[in-house]
Short mmCIF file of C-alpha atoms in Angstrom, two decimals:
data_model
loop_
_atom_site.label_atom_id
_atom_site.label_comp_id
_atom_site.label_asym_id
_atom_site.label_seq_id
_atom_site.Cartn_x
_atom_site.Cartn_y
_atom_site.Cartn_z
CA LYS A 37 39.12 7.78 -8.75
CA ASP A 38 39.75 5.55 -5.80
CA ILE A 39 36.17 4.30 -6.17
CA LEU A 40 36.46 3.46 -9.94
CA ARG A 41 39.67 1.81 -9.35
CA GLU A 42 38.24 -0.21 -6.59
CA ILE A 43 35.14 -1.06 -8.84
CA GLU A 44 37.50 -1.87 -12.09
CA SER A 45 39.42 -4.13 -9.59
CA LEU A 46 36.09 -6.11 -8.62
CA VAL A 47 35.21 -6.42 -12.38
CA ALA A 48 38.40 -7.86 -13.32
CA ASP A 49 37.61 -10.47 -10.55
CA GLY A 50 34.26 -11.31 -12.15
CA VAL A 51 31.97 -9.03 -10.32
CA VAL A 52 29.12 -8.15 -12.29
CA GLU A 53 26.97 -5.86 -9.80
CA VAL A 54 28.12 -3.08 -7.18
CA MET A 55 26.29 -1.47 -4.34
CA LEU A 56 27.44 2.17 -3.77
CA LEU A 57 27.30 2.06 0.02
CA GLY A 58 26.99 5.02 2.32
CA GLN A 59 25.22 6.02 5.53
CA ASN A 60 23.92 9.07 3.56
CA VAL A 61 25.34 8.17 0.14
CA ASN A 62 23.38 11.17 -1.80
CA SER A 63 25.25 13.63 0.14
CA TYR A 64 28.80 12.39 -1.28
CA LYS A 65 30.86 15.17 -2.42
CA GLY A 66 34.05 13.46 -3.94
CA ASP A 67 36.29 16.58 -4.26
CA GLY A 68 34.55 19.52 -2.86
CA GLU A 69 31.70 20.62 -5.06
CA THR A 70 32.48 19.17 -8.48
CA THR A 71 31.84 15.75 -8.27
CA ASP A 72 28.34 14.91 -6.31
CA PHE A 73 26.95 11.79 -6.10
CA PRO A 74 24.83 11.98 -9.37
CA ALA A 75 28.16 12.92 -11.20
CA LEU A 76 29.98 9.77 -9.51
CA LEU A 77 26.76 7.56 -10.49
CA ARG A 78 27.17 8.50 -14.17
CA MET A 79 31.08 7.98 -13.96
CA VAL A 80 30.88 4.42 -12.64
CA HIS A 81 28.13 3.75 -15.22
CA ASP A 82 30.06 5.11 -18.27
CA GLN A 83 33.37 4.30 -17.47
CA VAL A 84 33.03 0.77 -16.09
CA PRO A 85 30.71 -0.79 -19.18
CA GLU A 86 31.28 -4.30 -17.75
CA LEU A 87 28.92 -3.82 -14.96
CA LYS A 88 25.74 -5.03 -15.29
CA ARG A 89 23.95 -3.77 -12.54
CA ILE A 90 24.80 -0.51 -10.26
CA ARG A 91 23.00 -0.18 -7.09
CA PHE A 92 23.19 2.45 -4.05
CA MET A 93 21.92 2.98 -0.64
CA THR A 94 21.08 4.39 1.73
CA SER A 95 19.70 7.99 0.42
CA HIS A 96 18.56 10.78 2.60
CA PRO A 97 15.35 12.58 1.81
CA LYS A 98 16.97 16.01 2.70
CA ASP A 99 19.59 15.42 -0.14
CA LEU A 100 17.44 13.79 -2.77
CA SER A 101 18.22 15.98 -5.90
CA SER A 102 16.91 16.35 -9.26
CA GLY A 103 20.14 15.52 -10.70
CA LEU A 104 19.89 12.17 -8.90
CA ILE A 105 16.47 11.32 -10.18
CA ASP A 106 17.44 12.36 -13.74
CA ALA A 107 20.71 10.04 -13.68
CA MET A 108 18.38 7.22 -12.41
CA ALA A 109 16.07 7.74 -15.17
CA GLU A 110 18.86 8.15 -17.92
CA LEU A 111 21.29 5.58 -16.91
CA PRO A 112 20.06 1.83 -18.05
CA ARG A 113 22.10 -0.13 -15.96
CA VAL A 114 21.39 1.80 -12.62
CA CYS A 115 18.67 -0.61 -10.93
CA LYS A 116 15.54 1.58 -10.46
CA HIS A 117 15.19 1.07 -6.71
CA ILE A 118 15.49 3.55 -4.06
CA HIS A 119 15.69 3.15 -0.54
CA LEU A 120 14.47 6.37 0.98
CA PRO A 121 14.11 6.34 4.96
CA VAL A 122 10.95 8.06 5.87
CA GLN A 123 11.12 7.08 9.43
CA SER A 124 7.76 8.61 10.34
CA GLY A 125 4.66 10.15 8.67
CA SER A 126 4.31 12.78 10.92
CA SER A 127 5.95 16.42 10.16
CA ARG A 128 5.92 17.19 14.02
CA ILE A 129 7.87 13.82 14.78
CA LEU A 130 10.40 14.48 11.84
CA LYS A 131 11.19 17.58 13.45
CA LEU A 132 11.70 16.28 16.59
CA MET A 133 13.98 13.51 14.92
CA ASN A 134 15.97 16.40 13.07
CA ARG A 135 14.98 14.87 9.89
CA CYS A 136 15.18 18.45 7.96
CA TYR A 137 12.06 17.41 5.87
CA THR A 138 8.29 16.82 6.11
CA ARG A 139 5.86 14.77 5.33
CA GLU A 140 4.67 16.81 2.44
CA LYS A 141 8.14 17.13 1.11
CA TYR A 142 8.65 13.67 1.23
CA ILE A 143 5.42 12.69 -0.66
CA GLU A 144 6.60 15.18 -3.22
CA GLU A 145 10.05 13.53 -3.72
CA VAL A 146 8.43 10.14 -4.33
CA GLN A 147 5.85 11.84 -6.79
CA GLN A 148 8.99 13.36 -8.53
CA LEU A 149 10.60 9.51 -8.53
CA ARG A 150 7.39 8.11 -9.78
CA ALA A 151 7.09 10.75 -12.76
CA LYS A 152 10.90 10.19 -14.11
CA VAL A 153 11.11 6.77 -13.13
CA PRO A 154 7.68 4.93 -13.46
CA GLU A 155 8.93 1.43 -12.58
CA ILE A 156 10.86 2.42 -9.52
CA GLU A 157 11.03 0.18 -6.48
CA LEU A 158 10.83 1.97 -3.09
CA THR A 159 11.87 0.84 -0.03
CA THR A 160 12.28 2.77 3.40
CA ASP A 161 12.84 2.55 7.05
CA ILE A 162 10.07 3.42 9.97
CA ILE A 163 10.63 3.87 13.48
CA VAL A 164 7.47 3.31 15.69
CA GLY A 165 7.18 4.76 19.17
CA PHE A 166 9.63 7.83 18.82
CA PRO A 167 9.08 9.72 22.42
CA GLY A 168 5.62 11.85 22.28
CA GLU A 169 4.45 10.05 19.01
CA THR A 170 0.23 10.23 19.53
CA GLU A 171 -2.20 7.62 18.13
CA GLU A 172 -2.91 10.39 15.52
CA GLU A 173 0.53 10.93 14.50
CA PHE A 174 1.26 6.99 14.18
CA GLU A 175 -1.83 6.45 12.02
CA GLU A 176 -0.28 9.64 9.53
CA THR A 177 2.47 7.10 9.44
CA LEU A 178 0.01 4.21 8.32
CA THR A 179 -1.53 6.68 5.70
CA LEU A 180 1.62 7.42 4.22
CA CYS A 181 2.39 3.93 3.83
CA GLU A 182 -0.94 3.57 2.26
CA GLU A 183 -0.19 6.45 -0.19
CA VAL A 184 3.42 5.62 -0.96
CA ARG A 185 2.79 1.90 -1.28
CA TYR A 186 6.49 0.85 -0.49
CA ASP A 187 7.66 -2.79 -2.19
CA SER A 188 9.36 -3.35 1.55
CA ALA A 189 10.27 -1.84 4.63
CA PHE A 190 12.60 -2.15 7.55
CA THR A 191 10.59 -1.47 10.67
CA PHE A 192 11.96 -0.71 14.15
CA LEU A 193 10.61 0.30 17.76
CA TYR A 194 12.05 3.21 19.23
CA SER A 195 14.79 2.33 21.99
CA VAL A 196 16.83 4.85 23.85
CA ARG A 197 20.22 5.46 22.81
CA LYS A 198 22.63 7.11 25.41
CA GLY A 199 23.85 10.57 24.37
CA THR A 200 21.01 11.42 22.04
CA PRO A 201 18.56 14.41 22.58
CA ALA A 202 15.62 12.07 22.36
CA GLU A 203 17.07 10.27 25.62
CA LYS A 204 15.84 13.09 27.66
CA PHE A 205 12.56 13.76 26.16
CA GLU A 206 9.56 13.27 28.17
CA ASN A 207 6.41 11.34 26.88
CA GLN A 208 8.74 7.92 26.33
CA ILE A 209 5.95 5.79 24.70
CA PRO A 210 5.25 2.69 26.87
CA GLU A 211 6.40 -0.70 25.72
CA GLU A 212 2.77 -2.35 25.32
CA ILE A 213 1.94 0.80 23.17
CA LYS A 214 4.89 0.56 20.86
CA HIS A 215 4.51 -3.43 20.24
CA GLU A 216 0.88 -2.78 19.31
CA ARG A 217 1.80 -0.04 16.72
CA PHE A 218 4.53 -2.25 15.47
CA ASN A 219 2.20 -4.83 14.59
CA ARG A 220 -0.19 -2.54 12.85
CA LEU A 221 2.52 -1.16 10.74
CA VAL A 222 3.76 -4.70 9.82
CA ASP A 223 0.39 -5.84 8.79
CA VAL A 224 0.05 -2.78 6.27
CA ILE A 225 3.45 -3.09 4.99
CA ASN A 226 3.09 -6.79 4.39
CA ARG A 227 -0.05 -6.46 2.63
CA ILE A 228 0.96 -3.86 0.37
CA SER A 229 4.40 -6.00 -0.32
CA ALA A 230 2.07 -9.08 -1.35
CA GLU A 231 0.09 -6.96 -3.21
CA LYS A 232 3.07 -5.72 -5.30
CA ASN A 233 4.35 -9.07 -5.74
CA ALA A 234 1.42 -10.44 -7.02
CA GLU A 235 1.79 -8.22 -10.05
CA TYR A 236 4.85 -10.48 -10.85
CA VAL A 237 2.98 -13.59 -11.17
CA GLY A 238 3.19 -14.61 -14.80
CA ARG A 239 6.05 -12.51 -15.83
CA ILE A 240 9.49 -13.57 -16.93
CA GLU A 241 12.40 -11.27 -15.34
CA LYS A 242 16.40 -11.57 -15.16
CA VAL A 243 17.50 -12.48 -11.98
CA LEU A 244 21.50 -12.63 -10.67
CA VAL A 245 21.93 -15.53 -8.37
#
């Protein structure tokens, strides 16, 4: 109710697009088990019809439910975009990161999204050079990007964060290797993004300025 009241107040001031924002937004439980994130999305869509666009981020792959995919497919004013951070294309590295999903599970979720919402735009976060990442495991990230074909991606070099388990991991990746891998990843992301952007040439789209 607090979220709905805040959105209604914004709409009264002329706002036409809102972003439901959370570090792990699709894990939302507004009042225990009765209002999960898909339910909140439906409430905002149905109870605030003046909104022209509804967005949300960031979603965690471990909590991407069929209910959320259905809501995106069924609610016309929910933007057909999802930010779904993968972080790595290697299941072993994902386990070290404590991400709670595998490469195979992530790709399965992407396939489910595209089956229900064919026009969906996918963006992601990727970390290069996590401790112990081999060349082969980095190449798994490249092949995942080729398979998923992201519209864009936020790419990061791994850096030590005090107090995290990875701080004490052996096999920290040398900086020059991290930078070389980062550049190769950015080249792949930029090429795919340019190819997808080129599909808009000659089309007329509604934009919000």
